[in-house]
Short mmCIF file of C-alpha atoms in Angstrom, two decimals:
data_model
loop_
_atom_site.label_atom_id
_atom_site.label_comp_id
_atom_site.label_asym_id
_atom_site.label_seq_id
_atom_site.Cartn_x
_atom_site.Cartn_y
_atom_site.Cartn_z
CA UNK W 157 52.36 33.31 -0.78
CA UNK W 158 52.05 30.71 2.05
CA UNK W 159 48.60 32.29 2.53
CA UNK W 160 47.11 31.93 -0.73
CA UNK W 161 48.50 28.48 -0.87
CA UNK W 162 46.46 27.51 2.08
CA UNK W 163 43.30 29.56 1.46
CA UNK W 164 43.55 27.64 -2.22
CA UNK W 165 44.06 24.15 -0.13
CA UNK W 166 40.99 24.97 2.18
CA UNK W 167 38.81 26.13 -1.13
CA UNK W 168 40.15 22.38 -2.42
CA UNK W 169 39.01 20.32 0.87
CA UNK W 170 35.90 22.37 0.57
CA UNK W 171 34.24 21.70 -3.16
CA UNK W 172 36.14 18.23 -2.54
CA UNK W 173 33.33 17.92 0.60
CA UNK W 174 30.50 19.57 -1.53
CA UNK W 175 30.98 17.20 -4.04
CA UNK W 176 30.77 14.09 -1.81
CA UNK W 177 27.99 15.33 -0.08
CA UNK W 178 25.94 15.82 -3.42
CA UNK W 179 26.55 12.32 -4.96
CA UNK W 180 25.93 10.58 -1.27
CA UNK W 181 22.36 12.05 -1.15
CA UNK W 182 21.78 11.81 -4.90
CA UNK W 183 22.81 8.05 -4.98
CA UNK W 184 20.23 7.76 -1.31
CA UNK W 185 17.73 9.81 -3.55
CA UNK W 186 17.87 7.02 -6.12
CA UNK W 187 17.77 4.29 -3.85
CA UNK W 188 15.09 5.82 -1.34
CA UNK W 189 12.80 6.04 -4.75
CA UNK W 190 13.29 2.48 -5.92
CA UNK W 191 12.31 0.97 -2.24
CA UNK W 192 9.48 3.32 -2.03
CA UNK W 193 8.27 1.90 -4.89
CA UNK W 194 8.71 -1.79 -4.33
CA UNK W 195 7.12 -1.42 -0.91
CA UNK W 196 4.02 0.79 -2.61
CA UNK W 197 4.02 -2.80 -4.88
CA UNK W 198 3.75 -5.04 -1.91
CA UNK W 199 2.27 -2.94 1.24
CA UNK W 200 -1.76 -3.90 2.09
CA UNK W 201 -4.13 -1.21 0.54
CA UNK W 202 -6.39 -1.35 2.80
CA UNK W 203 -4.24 -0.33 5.49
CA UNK W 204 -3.31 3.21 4.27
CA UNK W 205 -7.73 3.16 3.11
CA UNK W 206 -9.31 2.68 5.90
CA UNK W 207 -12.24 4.62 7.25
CA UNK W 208 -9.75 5.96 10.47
CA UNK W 209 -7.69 8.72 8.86
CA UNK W 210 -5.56 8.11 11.99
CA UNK W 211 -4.39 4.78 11.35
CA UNK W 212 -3.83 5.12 7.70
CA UNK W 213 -1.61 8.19 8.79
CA UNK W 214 0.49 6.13 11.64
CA UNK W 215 0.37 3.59 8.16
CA UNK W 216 2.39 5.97 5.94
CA UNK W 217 4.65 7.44 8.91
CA UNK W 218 5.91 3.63 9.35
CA UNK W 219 6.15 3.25 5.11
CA UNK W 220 8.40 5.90 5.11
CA UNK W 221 10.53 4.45 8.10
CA UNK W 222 10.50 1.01 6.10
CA UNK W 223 11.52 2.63 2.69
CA UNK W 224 14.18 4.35 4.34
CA UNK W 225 15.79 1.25 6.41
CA UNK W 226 15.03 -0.72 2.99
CA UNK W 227 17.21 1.56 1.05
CA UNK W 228 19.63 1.19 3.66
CA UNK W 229 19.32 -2.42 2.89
CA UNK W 230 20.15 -2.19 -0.78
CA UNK W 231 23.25 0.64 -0.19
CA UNK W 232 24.80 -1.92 2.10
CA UNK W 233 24.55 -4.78 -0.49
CA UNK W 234 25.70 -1.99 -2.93
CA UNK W 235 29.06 -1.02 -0.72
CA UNK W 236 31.23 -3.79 -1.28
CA UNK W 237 30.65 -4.41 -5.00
CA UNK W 238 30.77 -0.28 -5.71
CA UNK W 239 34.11 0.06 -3.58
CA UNK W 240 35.94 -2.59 -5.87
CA UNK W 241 34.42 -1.51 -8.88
CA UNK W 242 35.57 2.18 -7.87
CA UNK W 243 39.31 0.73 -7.60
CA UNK W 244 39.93 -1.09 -10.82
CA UNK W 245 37.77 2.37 -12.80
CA UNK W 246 40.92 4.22 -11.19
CA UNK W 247 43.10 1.67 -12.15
CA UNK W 248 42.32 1.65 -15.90
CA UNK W 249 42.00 5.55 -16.16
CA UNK W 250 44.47 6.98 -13.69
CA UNK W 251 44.52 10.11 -15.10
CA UNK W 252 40.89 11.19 -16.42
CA UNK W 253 39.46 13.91 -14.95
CA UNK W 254 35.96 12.95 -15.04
CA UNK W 255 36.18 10.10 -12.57
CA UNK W 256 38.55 11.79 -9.82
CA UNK W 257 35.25 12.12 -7.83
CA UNK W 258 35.92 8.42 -7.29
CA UNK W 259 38.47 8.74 -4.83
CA UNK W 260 39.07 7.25 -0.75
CA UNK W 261 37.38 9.62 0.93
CA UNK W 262 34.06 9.31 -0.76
CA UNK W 263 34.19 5.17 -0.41
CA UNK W 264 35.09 5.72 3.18
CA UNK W 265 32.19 8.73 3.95
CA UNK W 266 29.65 5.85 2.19
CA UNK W 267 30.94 3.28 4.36
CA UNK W 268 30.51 5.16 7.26
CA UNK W 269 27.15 6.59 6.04
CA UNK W 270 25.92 2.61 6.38
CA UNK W 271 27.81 2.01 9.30
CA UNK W 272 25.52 5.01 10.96
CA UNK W 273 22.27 4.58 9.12
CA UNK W 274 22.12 1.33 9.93
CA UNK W 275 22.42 1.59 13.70
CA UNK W 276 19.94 4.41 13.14
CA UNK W 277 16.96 2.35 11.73
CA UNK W 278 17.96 -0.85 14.08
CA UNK W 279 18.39 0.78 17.18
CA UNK W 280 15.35 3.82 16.52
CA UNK W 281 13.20 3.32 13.20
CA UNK W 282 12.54 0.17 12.87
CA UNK W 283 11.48 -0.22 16.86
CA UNK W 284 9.96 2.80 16.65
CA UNK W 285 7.69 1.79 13.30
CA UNK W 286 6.50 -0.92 14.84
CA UNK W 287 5.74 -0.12 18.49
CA UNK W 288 4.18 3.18 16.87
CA UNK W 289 1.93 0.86 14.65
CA UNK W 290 0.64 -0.65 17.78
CA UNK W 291 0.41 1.90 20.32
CA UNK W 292 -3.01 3.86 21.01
CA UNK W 293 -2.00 6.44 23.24
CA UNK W 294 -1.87 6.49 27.27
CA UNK W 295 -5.20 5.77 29.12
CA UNK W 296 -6.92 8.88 29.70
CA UNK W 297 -5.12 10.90 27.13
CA UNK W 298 -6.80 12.89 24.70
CA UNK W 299 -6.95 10.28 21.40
CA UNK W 300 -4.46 11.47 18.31
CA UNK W 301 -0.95 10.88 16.53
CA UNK W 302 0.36 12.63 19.23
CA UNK W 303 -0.94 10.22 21.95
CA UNK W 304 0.61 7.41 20.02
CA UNK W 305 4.04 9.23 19.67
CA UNK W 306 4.21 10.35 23.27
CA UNK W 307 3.59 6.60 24.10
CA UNK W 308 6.12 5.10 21.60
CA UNK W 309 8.33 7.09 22.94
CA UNK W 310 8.49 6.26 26.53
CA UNK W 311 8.33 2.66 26.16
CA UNK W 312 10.79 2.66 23.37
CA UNK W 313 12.83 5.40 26.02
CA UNK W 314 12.25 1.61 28.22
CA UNK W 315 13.38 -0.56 26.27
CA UNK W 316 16.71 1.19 25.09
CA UNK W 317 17.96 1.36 28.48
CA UNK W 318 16.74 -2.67 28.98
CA UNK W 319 19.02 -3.06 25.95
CA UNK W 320 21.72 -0.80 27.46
CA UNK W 321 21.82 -2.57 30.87
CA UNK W 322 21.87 -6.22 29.40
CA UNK W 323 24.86 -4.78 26.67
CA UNK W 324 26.69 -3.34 29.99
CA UNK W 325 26.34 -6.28 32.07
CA UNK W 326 27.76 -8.36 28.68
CA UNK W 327 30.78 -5.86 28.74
CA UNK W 328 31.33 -6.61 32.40
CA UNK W 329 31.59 -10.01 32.03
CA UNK W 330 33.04 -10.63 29.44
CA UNK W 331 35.88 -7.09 29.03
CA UNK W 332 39.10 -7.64 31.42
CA UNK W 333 39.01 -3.55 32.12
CA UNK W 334 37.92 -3.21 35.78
CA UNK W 335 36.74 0.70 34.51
CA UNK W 336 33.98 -0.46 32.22
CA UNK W 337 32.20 -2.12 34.96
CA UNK W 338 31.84 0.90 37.33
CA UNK W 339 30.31 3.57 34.95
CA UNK W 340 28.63 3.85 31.09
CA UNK W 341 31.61 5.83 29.50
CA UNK W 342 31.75 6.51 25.98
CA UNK W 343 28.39 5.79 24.71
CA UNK W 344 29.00 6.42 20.92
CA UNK W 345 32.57 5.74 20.51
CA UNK W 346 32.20 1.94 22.67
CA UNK W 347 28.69 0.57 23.97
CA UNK W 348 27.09 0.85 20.50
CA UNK W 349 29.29 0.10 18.08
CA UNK W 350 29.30 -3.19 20.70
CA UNK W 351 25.77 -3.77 20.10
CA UNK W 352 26.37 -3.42 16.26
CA UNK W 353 28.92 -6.04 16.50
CA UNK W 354 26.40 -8.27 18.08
CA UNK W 355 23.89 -8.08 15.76
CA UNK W 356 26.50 -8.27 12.56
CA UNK W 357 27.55 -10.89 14.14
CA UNK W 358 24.14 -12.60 14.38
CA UNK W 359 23.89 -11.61 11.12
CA UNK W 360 26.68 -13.49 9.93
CA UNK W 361 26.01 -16.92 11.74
CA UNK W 362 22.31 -16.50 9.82
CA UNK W 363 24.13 -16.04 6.67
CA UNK W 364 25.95 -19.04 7.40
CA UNK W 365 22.38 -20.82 7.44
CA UNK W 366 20.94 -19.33 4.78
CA UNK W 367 23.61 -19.15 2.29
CA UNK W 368 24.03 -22.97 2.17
CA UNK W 369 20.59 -23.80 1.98
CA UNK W 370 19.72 -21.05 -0.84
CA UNK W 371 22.35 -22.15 -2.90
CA UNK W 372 20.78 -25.79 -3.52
CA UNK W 373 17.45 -24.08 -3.62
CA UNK W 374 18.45 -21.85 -6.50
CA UNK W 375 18.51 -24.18 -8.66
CA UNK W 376 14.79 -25.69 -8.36
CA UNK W 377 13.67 -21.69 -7.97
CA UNK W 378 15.52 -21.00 -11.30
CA UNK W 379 13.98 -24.54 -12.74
CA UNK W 380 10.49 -23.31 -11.98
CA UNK W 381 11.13 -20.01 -13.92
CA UNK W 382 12.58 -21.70 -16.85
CA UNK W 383 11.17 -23.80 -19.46
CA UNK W 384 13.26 -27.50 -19.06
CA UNK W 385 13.51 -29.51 -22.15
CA UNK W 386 11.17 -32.28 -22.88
CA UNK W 387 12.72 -34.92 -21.14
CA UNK W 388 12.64 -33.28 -17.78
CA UNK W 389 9.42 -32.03 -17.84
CA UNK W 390 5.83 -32.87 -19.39
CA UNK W 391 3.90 -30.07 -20.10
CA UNK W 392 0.89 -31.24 -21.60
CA UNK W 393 0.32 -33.45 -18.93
CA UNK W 394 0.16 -30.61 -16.53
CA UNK W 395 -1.93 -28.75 -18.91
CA UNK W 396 -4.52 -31.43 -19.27
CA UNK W 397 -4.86 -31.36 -15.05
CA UNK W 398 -4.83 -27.85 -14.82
CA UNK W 399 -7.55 -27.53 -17.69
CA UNK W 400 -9.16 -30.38 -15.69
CA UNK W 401 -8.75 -28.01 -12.54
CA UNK W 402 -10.31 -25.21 -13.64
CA UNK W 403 -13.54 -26.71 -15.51
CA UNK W 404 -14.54 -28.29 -12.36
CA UNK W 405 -13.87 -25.20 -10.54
CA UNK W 406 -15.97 -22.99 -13.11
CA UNK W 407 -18.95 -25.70 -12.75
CA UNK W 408 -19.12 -24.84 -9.11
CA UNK W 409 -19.18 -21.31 -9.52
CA UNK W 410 -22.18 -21.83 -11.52
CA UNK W 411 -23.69 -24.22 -9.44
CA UNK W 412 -23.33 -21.74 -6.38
CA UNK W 413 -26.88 -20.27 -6.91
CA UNK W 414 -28.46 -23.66 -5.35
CA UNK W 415 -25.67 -25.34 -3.23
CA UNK W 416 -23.68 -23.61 -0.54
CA UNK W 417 -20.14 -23.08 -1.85
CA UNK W 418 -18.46 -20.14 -0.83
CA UNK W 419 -18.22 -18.17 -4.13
CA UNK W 420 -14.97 -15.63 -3.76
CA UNK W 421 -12.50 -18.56 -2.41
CA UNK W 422 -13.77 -20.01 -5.65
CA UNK W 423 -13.32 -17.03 -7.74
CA UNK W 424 -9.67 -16.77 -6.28
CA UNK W 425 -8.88 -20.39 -6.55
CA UNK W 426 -9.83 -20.17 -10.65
CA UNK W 427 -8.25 -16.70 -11.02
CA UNK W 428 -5.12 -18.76 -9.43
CA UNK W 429 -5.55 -22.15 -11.44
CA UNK W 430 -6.00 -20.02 -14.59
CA UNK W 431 -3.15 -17.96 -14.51
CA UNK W 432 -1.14 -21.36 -13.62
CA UNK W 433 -2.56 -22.59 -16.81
CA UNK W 434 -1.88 -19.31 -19.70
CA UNK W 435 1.84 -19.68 -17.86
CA UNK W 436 1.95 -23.39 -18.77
CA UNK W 437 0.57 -22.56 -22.16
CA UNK W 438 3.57 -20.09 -22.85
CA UNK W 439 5.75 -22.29 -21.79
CA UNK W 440 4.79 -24.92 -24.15
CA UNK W 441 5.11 -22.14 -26.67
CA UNK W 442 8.82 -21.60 -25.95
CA UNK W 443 11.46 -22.06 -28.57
CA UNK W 444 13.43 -25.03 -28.94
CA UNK W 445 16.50 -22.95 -28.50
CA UNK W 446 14.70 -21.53 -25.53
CA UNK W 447 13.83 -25.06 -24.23
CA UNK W 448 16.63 -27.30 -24.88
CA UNK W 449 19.71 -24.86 -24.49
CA UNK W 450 18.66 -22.20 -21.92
CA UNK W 451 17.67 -24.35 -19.55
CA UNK W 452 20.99 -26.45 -19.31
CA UNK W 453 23.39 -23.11 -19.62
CA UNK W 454 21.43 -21.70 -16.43
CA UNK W 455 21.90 -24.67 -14.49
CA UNK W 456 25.58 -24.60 -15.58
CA UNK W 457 26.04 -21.02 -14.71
CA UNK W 458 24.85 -21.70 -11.49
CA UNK W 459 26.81 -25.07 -11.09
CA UNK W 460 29.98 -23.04 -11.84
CA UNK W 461 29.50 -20.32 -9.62
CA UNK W 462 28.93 -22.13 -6.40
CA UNK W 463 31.80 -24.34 -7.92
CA UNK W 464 33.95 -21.56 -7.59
CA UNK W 465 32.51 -20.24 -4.20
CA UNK W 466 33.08 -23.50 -2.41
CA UNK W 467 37.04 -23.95 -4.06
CA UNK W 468 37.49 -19.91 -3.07
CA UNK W 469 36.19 -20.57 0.73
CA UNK W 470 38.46 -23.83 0.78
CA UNK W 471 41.63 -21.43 -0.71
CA UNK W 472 40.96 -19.01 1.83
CA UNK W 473 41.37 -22.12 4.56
CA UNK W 474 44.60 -22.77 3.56
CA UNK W 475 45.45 -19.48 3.33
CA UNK W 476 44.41 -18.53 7.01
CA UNK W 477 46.73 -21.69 8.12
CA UNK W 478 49.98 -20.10 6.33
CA UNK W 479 49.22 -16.06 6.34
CA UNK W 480 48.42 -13.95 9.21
CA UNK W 481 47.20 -11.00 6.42
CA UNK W 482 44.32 -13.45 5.56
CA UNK W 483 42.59 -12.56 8.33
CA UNK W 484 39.41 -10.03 7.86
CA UNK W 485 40.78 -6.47 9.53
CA UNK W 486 39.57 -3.01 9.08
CA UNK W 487 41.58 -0.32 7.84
CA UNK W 488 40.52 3.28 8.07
CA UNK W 489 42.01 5.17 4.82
CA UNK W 490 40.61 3.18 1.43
CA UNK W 491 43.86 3.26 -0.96
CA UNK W 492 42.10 3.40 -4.23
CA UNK W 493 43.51 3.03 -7.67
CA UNK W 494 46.78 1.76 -6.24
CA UNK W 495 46.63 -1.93 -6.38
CA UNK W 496 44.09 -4.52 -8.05
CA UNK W 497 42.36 -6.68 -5.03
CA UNK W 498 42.14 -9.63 -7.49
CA UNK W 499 45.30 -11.51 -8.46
CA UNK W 500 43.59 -11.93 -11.71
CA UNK W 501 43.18 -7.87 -12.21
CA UNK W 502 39.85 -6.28 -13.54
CA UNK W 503 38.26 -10.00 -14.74
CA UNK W 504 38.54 -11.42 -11.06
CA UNK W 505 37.07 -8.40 -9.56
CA UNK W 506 34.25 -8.83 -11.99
CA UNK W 507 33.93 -12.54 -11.01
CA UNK W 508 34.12 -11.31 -7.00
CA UNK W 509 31.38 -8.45 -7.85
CA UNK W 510 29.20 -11.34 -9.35
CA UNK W 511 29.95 -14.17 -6.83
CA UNK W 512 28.67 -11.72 -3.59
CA UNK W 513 25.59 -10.70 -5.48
CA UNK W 514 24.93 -14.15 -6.05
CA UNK W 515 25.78 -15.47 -2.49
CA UNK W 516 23.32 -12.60 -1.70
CA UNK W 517 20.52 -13.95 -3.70
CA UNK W 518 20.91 -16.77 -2.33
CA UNK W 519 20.83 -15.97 1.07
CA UNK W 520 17.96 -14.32 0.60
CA UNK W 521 16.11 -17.23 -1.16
CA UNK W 522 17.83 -19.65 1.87
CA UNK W 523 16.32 -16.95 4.18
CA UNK W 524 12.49 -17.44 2.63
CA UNK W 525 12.20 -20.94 2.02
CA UNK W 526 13.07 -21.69 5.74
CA UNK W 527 10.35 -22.99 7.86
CA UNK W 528 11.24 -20.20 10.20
CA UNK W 529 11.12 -17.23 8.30
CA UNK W 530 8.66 -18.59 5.47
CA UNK W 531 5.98 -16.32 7.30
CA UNK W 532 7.59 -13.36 6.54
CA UNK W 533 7.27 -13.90 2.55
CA UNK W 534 5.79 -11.01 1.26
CA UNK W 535 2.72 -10.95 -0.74
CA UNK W 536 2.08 -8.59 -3.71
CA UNK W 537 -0.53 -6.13 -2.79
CA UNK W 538 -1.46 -7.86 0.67
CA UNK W 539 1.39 -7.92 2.87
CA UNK W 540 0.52 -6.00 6.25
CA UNK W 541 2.59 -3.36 7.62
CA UNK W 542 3.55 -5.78 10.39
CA UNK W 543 4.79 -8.10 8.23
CA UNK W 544 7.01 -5.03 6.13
CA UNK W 545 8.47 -4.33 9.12
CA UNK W 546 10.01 -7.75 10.12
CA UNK W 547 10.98 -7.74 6.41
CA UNK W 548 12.51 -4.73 6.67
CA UNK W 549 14.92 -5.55 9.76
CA UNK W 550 15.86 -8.75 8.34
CA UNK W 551 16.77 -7.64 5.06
CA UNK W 552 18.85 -4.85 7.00
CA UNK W 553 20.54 -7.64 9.07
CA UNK W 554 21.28 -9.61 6.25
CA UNK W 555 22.47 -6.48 3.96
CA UNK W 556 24.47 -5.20 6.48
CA UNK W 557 26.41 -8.25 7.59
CA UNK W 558 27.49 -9.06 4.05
CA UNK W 559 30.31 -7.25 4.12
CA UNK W 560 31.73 -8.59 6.66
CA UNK W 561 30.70 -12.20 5.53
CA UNK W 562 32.22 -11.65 1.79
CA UNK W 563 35.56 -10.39 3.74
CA UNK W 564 35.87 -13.61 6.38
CA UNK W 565 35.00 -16.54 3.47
CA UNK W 566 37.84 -14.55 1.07
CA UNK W 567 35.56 -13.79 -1.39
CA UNK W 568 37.43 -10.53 -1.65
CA UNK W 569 40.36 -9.36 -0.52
CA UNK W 570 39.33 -5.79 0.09
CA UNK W 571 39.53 -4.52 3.97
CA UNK W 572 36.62 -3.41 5.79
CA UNK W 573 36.35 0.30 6.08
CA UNK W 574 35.36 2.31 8.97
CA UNK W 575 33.76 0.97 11.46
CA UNK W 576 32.67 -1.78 9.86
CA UNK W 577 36.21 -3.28 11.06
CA UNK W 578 36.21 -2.59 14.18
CA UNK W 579 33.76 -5.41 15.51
CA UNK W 580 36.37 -7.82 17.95
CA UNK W 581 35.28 -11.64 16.91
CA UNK W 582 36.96 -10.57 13.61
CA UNK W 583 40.20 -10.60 15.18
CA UNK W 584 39.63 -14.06 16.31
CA UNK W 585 41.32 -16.57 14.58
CA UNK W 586 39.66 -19.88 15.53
CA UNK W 587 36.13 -18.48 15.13
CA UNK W 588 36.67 -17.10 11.64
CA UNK W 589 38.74 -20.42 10.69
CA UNK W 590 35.46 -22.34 12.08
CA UNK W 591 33.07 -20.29 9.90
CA UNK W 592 34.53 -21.06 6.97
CA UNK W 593 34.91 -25.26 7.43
CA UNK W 594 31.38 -25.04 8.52
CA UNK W 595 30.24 -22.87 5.00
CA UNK W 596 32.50 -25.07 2.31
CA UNK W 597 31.37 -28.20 4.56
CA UNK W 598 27.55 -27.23 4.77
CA UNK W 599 27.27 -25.80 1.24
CA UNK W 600 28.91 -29.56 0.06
CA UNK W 601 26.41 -31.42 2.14
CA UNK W 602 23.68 -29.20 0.52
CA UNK W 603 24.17 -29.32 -2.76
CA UNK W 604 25.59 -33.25 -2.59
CA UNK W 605 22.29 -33.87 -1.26
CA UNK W 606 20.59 -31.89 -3.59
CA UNK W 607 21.76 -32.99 -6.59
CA UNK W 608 21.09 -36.55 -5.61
CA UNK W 609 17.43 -36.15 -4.95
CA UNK W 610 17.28 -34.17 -8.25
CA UNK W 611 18.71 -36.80 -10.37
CA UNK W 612 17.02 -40.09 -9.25
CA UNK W 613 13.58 -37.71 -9.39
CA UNK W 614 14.46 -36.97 -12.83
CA UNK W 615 15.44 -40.67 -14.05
CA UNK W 616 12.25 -41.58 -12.32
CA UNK W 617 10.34 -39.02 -14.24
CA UNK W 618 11.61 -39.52 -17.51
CA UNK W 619 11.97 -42.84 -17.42
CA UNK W 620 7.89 -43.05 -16.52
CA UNK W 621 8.64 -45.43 -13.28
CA UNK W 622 6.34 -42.66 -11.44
CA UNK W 623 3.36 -43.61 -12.74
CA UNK W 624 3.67 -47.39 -11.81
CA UNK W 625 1.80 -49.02 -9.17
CA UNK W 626 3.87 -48.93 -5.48
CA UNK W 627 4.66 -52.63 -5.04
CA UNK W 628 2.24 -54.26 -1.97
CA UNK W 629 3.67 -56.99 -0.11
CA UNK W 630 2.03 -59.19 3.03
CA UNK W 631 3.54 -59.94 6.33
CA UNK W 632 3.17 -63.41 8.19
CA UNK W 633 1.28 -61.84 10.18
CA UNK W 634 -2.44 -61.86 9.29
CA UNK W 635 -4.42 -58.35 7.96
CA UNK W 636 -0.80 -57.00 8.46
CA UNK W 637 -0.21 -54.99 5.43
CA UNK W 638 4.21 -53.79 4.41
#
């Protein structure tokens, strides 16, 4: 009897692992698909055309790299949100069948899919894509793919143990254990998840950056998508320039047959100007519901939501002051379906699902409109594969550390999982208390700042002050002009 009962476990454990197996890669199918195809959307056509079949093969090796760290990218922004939406689905059907597949050890196998993945495509693909990209094989070799893998290799062989011996030399500084300065133990279970919490942690002071900034930007990206009511904007004005724009343009085209103008920065310059002007023109068609409600309720919607991110972060302050258990921590078995991690039950874990997909947007649109990292903006149909690659690794950063960054500002209460808890500054009380004065404090500053701007622009505007002559006063002095 004992027998069958544990032959009958062991057949349990084993469909149970079948099971999680099939939706992890199924779920990675989906995702691997959808960044295939934005990066097919954005990726240079002429680099995967050219005339040297051996390029445009090293080309599609590093796509295929960059679709699979991008996918990465998107499962990690996907973890957080799918873990608590996983617990409150058990919560409201704790006894259907169909959804038992939603259980602890499949969040926890994702989580440490991530965790692994994402070492994978920092620490190899990524490195690898682009050194392999740029390599042309060793002088004197014979000339082929195999040249340039046998020379990726070795120097990216070089510059892991570079990385290695500066990550060791960090340890022995910096670790009070006398044994960790004498010898490399424990590669996979120490030294790397030590370089992972370096780069999260990078990860989360760019966050802290970007997040602020993107949120006051969101709301002049969002403007430019969205038709604004009369007062705020004057759109036949614009569409008298633009028309203006692109007859003078389409006069030089025509005059290009006797006078030296270059005619294809022309062509793109009224292909540009006249798209800008059929988008101005459908603007102006727009509803008045369309125009005089939607554009306020937007701006509202995003008012309230980093409202409610800024009084959440300030909660959490107080909360870290008076409660040890606010601390971020990692806990390594995911009790599902137990417990809500919203004191306001299924409707709060909604409004945490939709508050870290909007801190993520913005981040993201933070991350693009800084002078830095404006470069990296990709272009549709002509970004290089140089250019997908940085792309790549930052989006990874950024994906990876959010987390971690949702857990320290309080925007959820659920633990990290795996090893996703395990990184040490986490435990450190003045450096997570720090990071969230400096986000409610920046993101304040921001958006006071912003808002400011934005309204005396606006009273300016719609008042018609703008188009009045800028006052011109003399000095004592003579020709002196103030």
């Amino acid at each position: 009897m004992e027998a069958v009962i544990d032959v009958s476990v062991r057949e349990q454990l084993f469909h149970q692992r079948v099971r999680e197996i099939i939706i992890c890669s199924f779920l990675f199918g989906i995702l691997y698909i959808l960044s295939y195809v934005v990066l097919t959307r954005f990726k240079k056509h002429g680099d995967f055309t050219t005339v040297d079949d051996e390029d445009a093969a090293v080309n599609r090796i590093a796509l295929w790299m960059c679709t699979f760290t991008l996918a990465v990218s998107v499962g990690a922004v996907l973890l957080l949100p799918f873990s608590i939406i996983s617990n409150e689905v058990l919560l409201s059907f704790p006894q259907n069948y169909y959804i038992q597949w939603l259980n602890g050890s499949l969040i926890h196998g994702l989580w440490n899919l991530i965790f692994l993945f994402s070492n994978l495509s920092l620490v190899f693909l990524m490195p690898f894509a682009y050194l392999f990209t740029e390599a042309e094989g060793f002088a004197g070799s014979k000339k082929g793919i195999m040249a340039r893998v046998y020379e990726t290799s070795v120097v990216l062989l070089l510059l892991t143990l570079l990385v290695l011996g500066i990550v060791w030399v960090a340890l022995a500084i910096v670790d009070e254990d006398a044994a960790s300065r004498e010898s490399l133990y424990d590669f996979w279970e120490y030294y790397l998840p030590y370089l992972y919490s370096c780069i999260s942690l990078f990860g989360v002071l760019l966050l802290l950056l970007c997040t602020p900034f993107g949120l006051s930007r969101m709301f002049s990206v969002t403007g430019k998508l969205l038709v604004k009511p009369r007062l705020l904007e004057d759109l036949d004005e614009q569409l008298s320039c633009t028309g203006f724009e692109e007859d003078a343009i389409s006069r030089k085209i025509s005059a290009s047959c006797w006078l030296n103008f270059n005619v294809e920065l022309l062509k793109k310059k009224y292909l540009v100007i006249k798209t800008r002007r059929l988008a101005l023109e459908m603007r102006r068609r727009a509803s008045p519901w369309q125009r005089n409600l939607g554009y306020p309720l937007v701006m509202l919607l995003l008012l309230g939501l980093t409202g409610i991110s800024v009084l959440i972060v300030c909660f959490h302050v107080l909360e870290l002051l008076i409660d040890e258990t606010a601390m971020p921590k990692g806990i390594q078995d995911a009790h599902l379906g137990k417990v809500s991690f919203s004191m306001f039950g299924s409707f709060g874990a909604a409004v945490q699902v939709v508050l870290m997909f909007y801190l993520m947007v913005s981040s993201f649109v933070g991350f693009y409109s800084s002078p830095f990292f404006s470069r990296l903006l990709p272009r549709w149909n002509d970004t290089t594969m140089t250019k997908i690659i940085g792309n790549c690794v930052s989006l990874l950063v950024l994906s990876s550390a959010l987390p971690v960054f949702a857990r320290t500002l309080g925007i959820t209460r659920f633990d990290l999982l795996g090893d996703f808890g395990r990184f040490n500054w986490l435990g450190n009380f003045y450096l997570v208390f720090l990071y969230n004065m400096a986000f409610a404090g920046l993101t304040t500053l921001c958006l006071v700042k912003k808002f400011t701007w934005a309204v005396q622009a606006e009273l300016i505007r719609a008042l018609g002050l703008h188009k009045l002559p800028l006052p011109v006063s003399r000095t004592s002095g003579p020709g002196k002009i103030s």
